[in-house]
PDB file of C-alpha atoms and ligand atoms in Angstrom:
ATOM      1  CA  MET G   1      15.214  21.662   3.665  1.00 83.00           C
ATOM      2  CA  ALA G   2      12.217  20.053   2.120  1.00 91.00           C
ATOM      3  CA  HIS G   3       8.607  20.898   1.425  1.00 94.00           C
ATOM      4  CA  CYS G   4       6.187  18.472   3.005  1.00 95.00           C
ATOM      5  CA  LEU G   5       4.410  16.424   0.428  1.00 95.00           C
ATOM      6  CA  ILE G   6       1.327  16.957   2.411  1.00 95.00           C
ATOM      7  CA  CYS G   7       0.983  20.643   4.005  1.00 95.00           C
ATOM      8  CA  ASN G   8       3.958  22.051   1.780  1.00 93.00           C
ATOM      9  CA  SER G   9       5.428  23.628   5.093  1.00 93.00           C
ATOM     10  CA  HIS G  10       9.490  23.769   5.182  1.00 93.00           C
ATOM     11  CA  THR G  11      11.246  20.973   7.339  1.00 93.00           C
ATOM     12  CA  ASP G  12      14.705  20.040   7.852  1.00 90.00           C
ATOM     13  CA  ARG G  13      14.281  17.286  10.088  1.00 92.00           C
ATOM     14  CA  ARG G  14      16.119  14.621   8.866  1.00 91.00           C
ATOM     15  CA  ARG G  15      15.427  10.560   9.891  1.00 90.00           C
ATOM     16  CA  PHE G  16      16.721   7.085   8.801  1.00 88.00           C
ATOM     17  CA  GLY G  17      20.068   8.072   8.177  1.00 86.00           C
ATOM     18  CA  GLY G  18      19.163  11.515   6.779  1.00 87.00           C
ATOM     19  CA  ARG G  19      17.532   9.621   3.660  1.00 90.00           C
ATOM     20  CA  PHE G  20      14.020  10.920   4.560  1.00 92.00           C
ATOM     21  CA  PHE G  21      12.557  14.146   5.798  1.00 94.00           C
ATOM     22  CA  TYR G  22      10.213  14.380   8.685  1.00 95.00           C
ATOM     23  CA  CYS G  23       6.924  16.936   8.922  1.00 96.00           C
ATOM     24  CA  PRO G  24       5.930  16.729  12.645  1.00 95.00           C
ATOM     25  CA  ASP G  25       2.562  18.671  11.793  1.00 95.00           C
ATOM     26  CA  CYS G  26       1.602  15.654   9.390  1.00 96.00           C
ATOM     27  CA  ASP G  27       3.727  12.911  10.881  1.00 96.00           C
ATOM     28  CA  LEU G  28       4.694  12.337   7.428  1.00 96.00           C
ATOM     29  CA  HIS G  29       8.055  10.710   6.498  1.00 96.00           C
ATOM     30  CA  PHE G  30       9.283  11.331   3.051  1.00 94.00           C
ATOM     31  CA  ALA G  31      12.617  10.770   1.093  1.00 92.00           C
ATOM     32  CA  ASP G  32      14.825  13.121   0.074  1.00 90.00           C
ATOM     33  CA  ARG G  33      14.501  13.189  -3.571  1.00 83.00           C
ATOM     34  CA  SER G  34      18.059  14.162  -4.479  1.00 82.00           C
ATOM     35  CA  ALA G  35      18.933  10.871  -2.849  1.00 74.00           C
ATOM     36  CA  LEU G  36      16.788   8.482  -4.561  1.00 73.00           C
ATOM     37  CA  PRO G  37      18.240   6.746  -7.491  1.00 68.00           C
ATOM     38  CA  ALA G  38      17.679   7.963 -11.232  1.00 63.00           C
ATOM     39  CA  PRO G  39      14.703   5.898 -12.232  1.00 59.00           C
ATOM     40  CA  GLY G  40      15.338   3.569 -15.371  1.00 55.00           C
ATOM     41  CA  ASP G  41      12.980   1.996 -17.669  1.00 52.00           C
ATOM     42  CA  ASP G  42       9.619   1.334 -15.646  1.00 55.00           C
ATOM     43  CA  ALA G  43      11.510   2.675 -12.802  1.00 56.00           C
ATOM     44  CA  GLY G  44      12.784  -0.450 -11.174  1.00 56.00           C
ATOM     45  CA  TYR G  45       9.129  -1.938 -11.677  1.00 57.00           C
ATOM     46  CA  GLY G  46       9.704  -4.450 -14.286  1.00 57.00           C
ATOM     47  CA  ALA G  47       8.385  -7.942 -14.417  1.00 57.00           C
ATOM     48  CA  ASP G  48      10.901  -8.911 -11.823  1.00 60.00           C
ATOM     49  CA  TYR G  49       9.247  -6.392  -9.338  1.00 56.00           C
ATOM     50  CA  TYR G  50       5.930  -8.544  -9.738  1.00 54.00           C
ATOM     51  CA  LYS G  51       7.972 -11.929  -8.934  1.00 55.00           C
ATOM     52  CA  ARG G  52       9.632 -10.693  -5.812  1.00 51.00           C
ATOM     53  CA  GLY G  53       7.144 -12.777  -3.580  1.00 51.00           C
ATOM     54  CA  SER G  54       8.185 -16.285  -3.381  1.00 50.00           C
ATOM     55  CA  CYS G  55       5.331 -18.597  -5.030  1.00 57.00           C
ATOM     56  CA  LEU G  56       5.707 -21.391  -2.375  1.00 58.00           C
ATOM     57  CA  LEU G  57       5.396 -18.649   0.500  1.00 57.00           C
ATOM     58  CA  ASP G  58       2.212 -16.851  -1.674  1.00 58.00           C
ATOM     59  CA  TRP G  59       0.596 -20.272  -1.903  1.00 60.00           C
ATOM     60  CA  MET G  60       0.820 -21.167   2.114  1.00 58.00           C
ATOM     61  CA  PHE G  61      -0.231 -17.553   3.013  1.00 60.00           C
ATOM     62  CA  ARG G  62      -3.311 -18.276   0.680  1.00 63.00           C
ATOM     63  CA  VAL G  63      -5.495 -18.131   3.260  1.00 63.00           C
ATOM     64  CA  PHE G  64      -4.753 -14.395   3.917  1.00 66.00           C
ATOM     65  CA  THR G  65      -4.991 -13.648   0.173  1.00 69.00           C
ATOM     66  CA  VAL G  66      -8.450 -14.942   0.256  1.00 73.00           C
ATOM     67  CA  LEU G  67      -9.420 -13.068   3.658  1.00 73.00           C
ATOM     68  CA  GLU G  68      -8.138  -9.995   2.105  1.00 76.00           C
ATOM     69  CA  GLN G  69      -9.949 -10.143  -1.091  1.00 78.00           C
ATOM     70  CA  ARG G  70     -13.245 -10.749   0.698  1.00 80.00           C
ATOM     71  CA  ARG G  71     -12.557  -8.114   3.111  1.00 82.00           C
ATOM     72  CA  ILE G  72     -12.006  -5.584   0.089  1.00 85.00           C
ATOM     73  CA  LEU G  73     -15.056  -7.030  -1.714  1.00 85.00           C
ATOM     74  CA  SER G  74     -17.197  -6.278   1.485  1.00 85.00           C
ATOM     75  CA  VAL G  75     -16.038  -2.353   1.316  1.00 85.00           C
ATOM     76  CA  VAL G  76     -16.869  -2.137  -2.379  1.00 83.00           C
ATOM     77  CA  LYS G  77     -19.854  -4.190  -2.050  1.00 84.00           C
ATOM     78  CA  GLY G  78     -22.479  -2.615  -4.334  1.00 85.00           C
ATOM     79  CA  CYS G  79     -20.001  -0.861  -6.336  1.00 87.00           C
ATOM     80  CA  HIS G  80     -20.437  -1.668 -10.007  1.00 92.00           C
ATOM     81  CA  ARG G  81     -16.949   0.437 -11.800  1.00 96.00           C
ATOM     82  CA  VAL G  82     -14.112  -0.080  -9.661  1.00 95.00           C
ATOM     83  CA  LEU G  83     -10.391   0.992 -10.718  1.00 96.00           C
ATOM     84  CA  ASP G  84      -7.262  -0.741  -9.102  1.00 95.00           C
ATOM     85  CA  ILE G  85      -4.753   1.944  -8.982  1.00 95.00           C
ATOM     86  CA  GLY G  86      -1.587   0.478  -9.202  1.00 92.00           C
ATOM     87  CA  CYS G  87      -3.143  -2.775 -10.541  1.00 91.00           C
ATOM     88  CA  GLY G  88       0.433  -4.525 -10.651  1.00 87.00           C
ATOM     89  CA  SER G  89      -0.162  -7.860 -12.454  1.00 86.00           C
ATOM     90  CA  GLY G  90      -3.934  -7.494 -12.098  1.00 89.00           C
ATOM     91  CA  TRP G  91      -4.866 -10.327  -9.845  1.00 86.00           C
ATOM     92  CA  MET G  92      -7.263  -7.947  -7.914  1.00 86.00           C
ATOM     93  CA  ALA G  93      -8.754  -6.464 -10.979  1.00 90.00           C
ATOM     94  CA  GLU G  94      -9.245  -9.993 -12.056  1.00 90.00           C
ATOM     95  CA  TRP G  95     -10.784 -11.154  -8.801  1.00 88.00           C
ATOM     96  CA  LEU G  96     -13.230  -8.018  -8.806  1.00 90.00           C
ATOM     97  CA  GLN G  97     -14.162  -8.690 -12.197  1.00 90.00           C
ATOM     98  CA  ARG G  98     -14.764 -12.503 -11.336  1.00 89.00           C
ATOM     99  CA  HIS G  99     -17.069 -10.881  -8.763  1.00 88.00           C
ATOM    100  CA  GLY G 100     -19.244  -8.926 -10.764  1.00 87.00           C
ATOM    101  CA  ALA G 101     -17.675  -5.433 -10.773  1.00 90.00           C
ATOM    102  CA  GLU G 102     -16.908  -3.683 -14.030  1.00 94.00           C
ATOM    103  CA  ALA G 103     -12.884  -3.574 -13.067  1.00 94.00           C
ATOM    104  CA  TYR G 104     -10.275  -0.865 -14.389  1.00 95.00           C
ATOM    105  CA  GLY G 105      -6.714  -1.103 -13.742  1.00 95.00           C
ATOM    106  CA  VAL G 106      -3.689   1.765 -14.092  1.00 95.00           C
ATOM    107  CA  ASP G 107      -0.075   1.265 -13.398  1.00 93.00           C
ATOM    108  CA  THR G 108       2.963   2.783 -14.225  1.00 89.00           C
ATOM    109  CA  SER G 109       4.744  -0.268 -15.587  1.00 87.00           C
ATOM    110  CA  LYS G 110       4.471  -1.317 -18.950  1.00 88.00           C
ATOM    111  CA  ALA G 111       5.600  -5.059 -17.595  1.00 88.00           C
ATOM    112  CA  ALA G 112       2.631  -4.870 -14.957  1.00 86.00           C
ATOM    113  CA  ILE G 113       0.331  -3.581 -17.663  1.00 91.00           C
ATOM    114  CA  ALA G 114       1.429  -6.641 -20.299  1.00 89.00           C
ATOM    115  CA  LEU G 115       0.622  -9.332 -17.165  1.00 88.00           C
ATOM    116  CA  ALA G 116      -2.756  -7.618 -16.369  1.00 89.00           C
ATOM    117  CA  ALA G 117      -3.754  -7.528 -20.008  1.00 91.00           C
ATOM    118  CA  GLY G 118      -4.141 -11.444 -19.710  1.00 86.00           C
ATOM    119  CA  LYS G 119      -6.700 -11.085 -17.079  1.00 89.00           C
ATOM    120  CA  VAL G 120      -8.711  -8.144 -17.432  1.00 90.00           C
ATOM    121  CA  ASP G 121     -10.358  -6.616 -20.388  1.00 90.00           C
ATOM    122  CA  PRO G 122      -7.183  -4.851 -21.954  1.00 92.00           C
ATOM    123  CA  SER G 123      -9.655  -1.773 -22.877  1.00 93.00           C
ATOM    124  CA  HIS G 124     -10.151  -1.201 -19.322  1.00 94.00           C
ATOM    125  CA  LEU G 125      -6.069  -0.963 -18.523  1.00 95.00           C
ATOM    126  CA  ARG G 126      -4.159   2.336 -18.623  1.00 94.00           C
ATOM    127  CA  CYS G 127      -0.276   2.506 -18.434  1.00 93.00           C
ATOM    128  CA  GLY G 128       0.979   5.482 -16.633  1.00 91.00           C
ATOM    129  CA  THR G 129       0.140   7.399 -13.241  1.00 91.00           C
ATOM    130  CA  LEU G 130      -3.406   8.095 -12.384  1.00 94.00           C
ATOM    131  CA  ALA G 131      -3.013  11.575 -13.274  1.00 92.00           C
ATOM    132  CA  SER G 132      -1.926  10.613 -16.944  1.00 92.00           C
ATOM    133  CA  ALA G 133      -4.907   7.831 -17.765  1.00 93.00           C
ATOM    134  CA  LYS G 134      -7.186  10.908 -17.526  1.00 93.00           C
ATOM    135  CA  PHE G 135     -10.416   9.032 -16.658  1.00 95.00           C
ATOM    136  CA  GLU G 136     -13.638  11.016 -17.010  1.00 95.00           C
ATOM    137  CA  THR G 137     -14.455  12.790 -13.914  1.00 97.00           C
ATOM    138  CA  GLY G 138     -17.110  10.905 -11.624  1.00 96.00           C
ATOM    139  CA  PHE G 139     -16.598   7.676 -13.777  1.00 96.00           C
ATOM    140  CA  PHE G 140     -15.827   5.185 -10.608  1.00 97.00           C
ATOM    141  CA  ASP G 141     -18.018   4.005  -7.706  1.00 96.00           C
ATOM    142  CA  ALA G 142     -14.902   2.904  -5.988  1.00 96.00           C
ATOM    143  CA  ALA G 143     -11.063   2.939  -6.388  1.00 96.00           C
ATOM    144  CA  VAL G 144      -8.485   0.853  -4.482  1.00 95.00           C
ATOM    145  CA  ALA G 145      -5.052   1.415  -4.047  1.00 95.00           C
ATOM    146  CA  VAL G 146      -3.553  -1.511  -1.992  1.00 90.00           C
ATOM    147  CA  HIS G 147       0.090  -0.460  -1.136  1.00 89.00           C
ATOM    148  CA  VAL G 148       0.426   2.214  -3.579  1.00 92.00           C
ATOM    149  CA  LEU G 149       0.558   5.521  -1.654  1.00 95.00           C
ATOM    150  CA  GLU G 150       3.856   4.995  -0.087  1.00 94.00           C
ATOM    151  CA  HIS G 151       5.334   4.661  -3.658  1.00 91.00           C
ATOM    152  CA  VAL G 152       3.383   8.071  -4.343  1.00 91.00           C
ATOM    153  CA  GLU G 153       5.851  10.988  -5.297  1.00 90.00           C
ATOM    154  CA  ASP G 154       2.944  13.848  -4.834  1.00 93.00           C
ATOM    155  CA  PRO G 155       0.254  12.404  -2.434  1.00 96.00           C
ATOM    156  CA  VAL G 156      -1.896  15.340  -2.682  1.00 96.00           C
ATOM    157  CA  ALA G 157      -1.810  15.078  -6.679  1.00 95.00           C
ATOM    158  CA  PHE G 158      -2.691  11.371  -6.258  1.00 96.00           C
ATOM    159  CA  ALA G 159      -5.577  11.590  -3.469  1.00 97.00           C
ATOM    160  CA  THR G 160      -7.069  14.995  -5.563  1.00 97.00           C
ATOM    161  CA  GLU G 161      -7.194  13.157  -8.795  1.00 97.00           C
ATOM    162  CA  ALA G 162      -8.576   9.893  -6.971  1.00 97.00           C
ATOM    163  CA  ARG G 163     -11.447  12.073  -5.608  1.00 97.00           C
ATOM    164  CA  ARG G 164     -12.061  13.724  -8.777  1.00 97.00           C
ATOM    165  CA  ILE G 165     -12.685  10.311 -10.759  1.00 97.00           C
ATOM    166  CA  LEU G 166     -15.116   9.238  -8.149  1.00 97.00           C
ATOM    167  CA  ARG G 167     -18.751   9.579  -7.888  1.00 96.00           C
ATOM    168  CA  GLU G 168     -20.491  11.705  -5.162  1.00 95.00           C
ATOM    169  CA  ASP G 169     -20.148   9.210  -2.145  1.00 94.00           C
ATOM    170  CA  GLY G 170     -17.941   6.827  -3.961  1.00 96.00           C
ATOM    171  CA  VAL G 171     -15.552   5.049  -1.780  1.00 96.00           C
ATOM    172  CA  LEU G 172     -11.721   5.124  -1.969  1.00 97.00           C
ATOM    173  CA  LEU G 173      -9.812   2.217  -0.133  1.00 96.00           C
ATOM    174  CA  LEU G 174      -6.199   2.052   0.341  1.00 96.00           C
ATOM    175  CA  ARG G 175      -3.506  -0.160   2.296  1.00 93.00           C
ATOM    176  CA  ILE G 176      -0.317   1.297   3.383  1.00 94.00           C
ATOM    177  CA  PRO G 177       2.461   0.205   5.794  1.00 93.00           C
ATOM    178  CA  ASN G 178       1.888   1.860   9.402  1.00 94.00           C
ATOM    179  CA  LEU G 179       4.927   3.526  10.292  1.00 94.00           C
ATOM    180  CA  ALA G 180       3.179   4.186  13.839  1.00 94.00           C
ATOM    181  CA  SER G 181       3.175   0.420  14.286  1.00 92.00           C
ATOM    182  CA  TRP G 182       5.222  -1.192  17.114  1.00 89.00           C
ATOM    183  CA  GLU G 183       7.088  -3.322  14.269  1.00 86.00           C
ATOM    184  CA  ALA G 184       8.118  -0.583  12.386  1.00 90.00           C
ATOM    185  CA  LYS G 185       9.473   1.220  15.682  1.00 89.00           C
ATOM    186  CA  LEU G 186      11.299  -1.871  16.565  1.00 86.00           C
ATOM    187  CA  ALA G 187      12.929  -2.527  13.184  1.00 85.00           C
ATOM    188  CA  GLY G 188      13.417   0.983  11.890  1.00 87.00           C
ATOM    189  CA  GLU G 189      14.985   0.725   8.535  1.00 86.00           C
ATOM    190  CA  ARG G 190      15.217  -2.736   8.660  1.00 84.00           C
ATOM    191  CA  TRP G 191      11.300  -2.991   9.029  1.00 85.00           C
ATOM    192  CA  TYR G 192       9.956  -5.443   6.327  1.00 81.00           C
ATOM    193  CA  HIS G 193       7.699  -2.633   4.653  1.00 84.00           C
ATOM    194  CA  PHE G 194      10.838   0.069   4.666  1.00 82.00           C
ATOM    195  CA  ASP G 195      11.653  -1.193   1.343  1.00 80.00           C
ATOM    196  CA  TYR G 196      13.551   1.904   0.425  1.00 82.00           C
ATOM    197  CA  PRO G 197      13.876   3.130  -2.751  1.00 81.00           C
ATOM    198  CA  PHE G 198      10.483   1.675  -3.831  1.00 84.00           C
ATOM    199  CA  HIS G 199       8.791   3.027  -0.489  1.00 90.00           C
ATOM    200  CA  ILE G 200       9.795   6.814  -0.531  1.00 90.00           C
ATOM    201  CA  ALA G 201       6.889   8.036   1.898  1.00 94.00           C
ATOM    202  CA  HIS G 202       5.726   6.503   4.949  1.00 96.00           C
ATOM    203  CA  TYR G 203       2.550   7.194   7.020  1.00 97.00           C
ATOM    204  CA  SER G 204       0.956   6.737   9.986  1.00 96.00           C
ATOM    205  CA  PRO G 205      -2.607   6.881  10.751  1.00 96.00           C
ATOM    206  CA  ARG G 206      -2.735  10.661  11.596  1.00 97.00           C
ATOM    207  CA  ALA G 207      -0.610  11.315   8.337  1.00 97.00           C
ATOM    208  CA  VAL G 208      -2.843   9.544   5.786  1.00 97.00           C
ATOM    209  CA  THR G 209      -5.960  11.128   7.784  1.00 97.00           C
ATOM    210  CA  ARG G 210      -4.593  14.373   7.041  1.00 97.00           C
ATOM    211  CA  LEU G 211      -3.584  13.823   3.627  1.00 97.00           C
ATOM    212  CA  LEU G 212      -7.281  12.321   2.899  1.00 98.00           C
ATOM    213  CA  GLN G 213      -8.884  15.221   4.634  1.00 97.00           C
ATOM    214  CA  THR G 214      -6.792  17.887   3.084  1.00 96.00           C
ATOM    215  CA  CYS G 215      -7.868  16.676  -0.511  1.00 97.00           C
ATOM    216  CA  GLY G 216     -11.539  16.645   0.575  1.00 97.00           C
ATOM    217  CA  PHE G 217     -12.310  13.183   1.632  1.00 97.00           C
ATOM    218  CA  ARG G 218     -14.623  12.762   4.455  1.00 96.00           C
ATOM    219  CA  ASN G 219     -15.536   9.941   6.782  1.00 96.00           C
ATOM    220  CA  VAL G 220     -12.068   8.455   6.661  1.00 97.00           C
ATOM    221  CA  GLN G 221     -11.778   5.354   8.638  1.00 96.00           C
ATOM    222  CA  ILE G 222      -8.827   3.487   9.704  1.00 95.00           C
ATOM    223  CA  SER G 223      -8.807  -0.454  10.429  1.00 91.00           C
ATOM    224  CA  HIS G 224      -6.138  -2.079  12.110  1.00 87.00           C
ATOM    225  CA  ALA G 225      -7.837  -5.417  11.352  1.00 69.00           C
ATOM    226  CA  VAL G 226      -6.402  -6.354   8.197  1.00 65.00           C
ATOM    227  CA  THR G 227      -5.622  -9.762   7.437  1.00 61.00           C
ATOM    228  CA  GLU G 228      -2.512  -9.278   4.780  1.00 60.00           C
ATOM    229  CA  TYR G 229       1.152  -9.576   5.688  1.00 51.00           C
ATOM    230  CA  ARG G 230       0.436 -11.016   9.036  1.00 52.00           C
ATOM    231  CA  GLN G 231       3.812 -12.861   8.633  1.00 63.00           C
ATOM    232  CA  THR G 232       5.814  -9.397   8.453  1.00 74.00           C
ATOM    233  CA  LEU G 233       5.721  -9.111  12.539  1.00 79.00           C
ATOM    234  CA  LEU G 234       7.858 -11.874  12.925  1.00 81.00           C
ATOM    235  CA  TYR G 235      10.436 -10.811   9.798  1.00 81.00           C
ATOM    236  CA  SER G 236      10.047  -7.424  11.494  1.00 81.00           C
ATOM    237  CA  VAL G 237      11.513  -8.912  14.890  1.00 82.00           C
ATOM    238  CA  LEU G 238      14.318 -10.974  13.140  1.00 83.00           C
ATOM    239  CA  SER G 239      15.161  -8.111  11.302  1.00 82.00           C
ATOM    240  CA  ALA G 240      15.232  -5.814  14.098  1.00 82.00           C
ATOM    241  CA  LEU G 241      17.991  -8.319  15.887  1.00 84.00           C
ATOM    242  CA  GLY G 242      19.981  -8.436  12.466  1.00 83.00           C
ATOM    243  CA  VAL G 243      19.022 -11.760  11.116  1.00 83.00           C
ATOM    244  CA  PRO G 244      19.166 -12.000   7.472  1.00 81.00           C
ATOM    245  CA  LEU G 245      15.971 -13.449   5.714  1.00 77.00           C
ATOM    246  CA  PRO G 246      17.032 -15.447   2.838  1.00 78.00           C
ATOM    247  CA  PHE G 247      14.060 -17.617   1.269  1.00 75.00           C
ATOM    248  CA  TRP G 248      14.982 -21.018   2.971  1.00 79.00           C
ATOM    249  CA  LEU G 249      14.897 -19.152   6.536  1.00 79.00           C
ATOM    250  CA  LYS G 250      11.197 -17.994   5.882  1.00 76.00           C
ATOM    251  CA  VAL G 251      10.085 -21.267   5.131  1.00 74.00           C
ATOM    252  CA  SER G 252      12.212 -22.890   8.023  1.00 77.00           C
ATOM    253  CA  LEU G 253      10.565 -20.621  10.213  1.00 77.00           C
ATOM    254  CA  LEU G 254       6.809 -21.229   9.200  1.00 75.00           C
ATOM    255  CA  PRO G 255       6.040 -23.163  12.614  1.00 76.00           C
ATOM    256  CA  LEU G 256       7.113 -20.038  14.581  1.00 76.00           C
ATOM    257  CA  GLN G 257       4.244 -18.112  12.837  1.00 73.00           C
ATOM    258  CA  VAL G 258       1.938 -20.203  14.463  1.00 74.00           C
ATOM    259  CA  VAL G 259       3.432 -18.020  17.810  1.00 77.00           C
ATOM    260  CA  PHE G 260       3.402 -14.862  15.878  1.00 77.00           C
ATOM    261  CA  MET G 261       0.249 -14.646  13.994  1.00 78.00           C
ATOM    262  CA  PRO G 262      -1.930 -14.646  17.014  1.00 80.00           C
ATOM    263  CA  LEU G 263       0.605 -11.562  18.431  1.00 81.00           C
ATOM    264  CA  ALA G 264      -0.176  -9.674  15.166  1.00 81.00           C
ATOM    265  CA  CYS G 265      -3.811 -10.138  15.447  1.00 83.00           C
ATOM    266  CA  LEU G 266      -3.845  -8.938  19.155  1.00 86.00           C
ATOM    267  CA  LEU G 267      -1.652  -5.965  17.914  1.00 85.00           C
ATOM    268  CA  ALA G 268      -4.168  -5.313  15.447  1.00 85.00           C
ATOM    269  CA  LEU G 269      -6.878  -5.431  18.181  1.00 88.00           C
ATOM    270  CA  LEU G 270      -4.733  -2.721  20.072  1.00 90.00           C
ATOM    271  CA  GLY G 271      -4.859  -0.576  17.102  1.00 88.00           C
ATOM    272  CA  ASN G 272      -0.862  -1.168  16.303  1.00 87.00           C
ATOM    273  CA  SER G 273      -0.979  -3.384  13.199  1.00 87.00           C
ATOM    274  CA  GLY G 274       1.766  -3.030  10.273  1.00 88.00           C
ATOM    275  CA  THR G 275      -0.290  -2.383   7.894  1.00 89.00           C
ATOM    276  CA  ILE G 276      -3.621  -0.650   7.777  1.00 92.00           C
ATOM    277  CA  GLU G 277      -6.735   0.028   5.583  1.00 92.00           C
ATOM    278  CA  VAL G 278      -7.971   3.259   5.070  1.00 96.00           C
ATOM    279  CA  VAL G 279     -11.536   3.901   3.729  1.00 96.00           C
ATOM    280  CA  ALA G 280     -12.744   7.268   2.949  1.00 97.00           C
ATOM    281  CA  ARG G 281     -15.887   8.934   0.855  1.00 97.00           C
ATOM    282  CA  LYS G 282     -16.074  11.641  -1.426  1.00 96.00           C
TER     283      LYS G 282
HETATM  284 ZN1   ZN D 301       3.286  18.393   6.625  1.00 75.91          ZN
END
């Protein structure tokens, strides 16, 4: 038995080999904390965590990174003070800064903050949780959290704090894996974004909408037309078939992406993308 991380109701429904609980009211899957590995230094988010992507593949998919950055910039357009929650190595904060924003970053990992300090004004960086950073109420025009929410143990506290530090009508932008997507259903625990034990809660559009509305956000908009991680559809299909994905195979499979990327775009148009973007207003 566990309490739902959003509505706090009891649930004893288990999924994914018993490692996750499921709340049908919120459509939320959340990890059984007693089964999670004990956190060590940086809780697994050391410098190696930020080097998990392959440099060659990152470079090849750079076009998607550029599209993703442009999309985020269009959402936070006109926002002066912008916080990158879970800033990691600081690539997003650096990029926002380059486009005229006063960028701030917060991350629980010391290794991440050390990497980000080479890119962003170190006085704008905080090491710790969003709550422990203690930013001033109403300080930010916008906050972005790209692939962060799925790592958060207490999403209600997280979203409540994110709302507190935004000015009235400030913007929150989240990007998260979409557990309701076809690729997630197909691959199950082998889904590219399953990423246990780093991802400890999995959301559908309904779950994240409920979370944000519970915490007082309004105008919650879900977008499936996100540009990042298009390549995961192919990987999720192969994973579902039990094919291991070493680096050399990912590189060898690049020509196949020509087929899978349009399919991923079609799924996004049909409202079934492997990751979703969520934009809400305070
Ligand atoms: Zn619930």
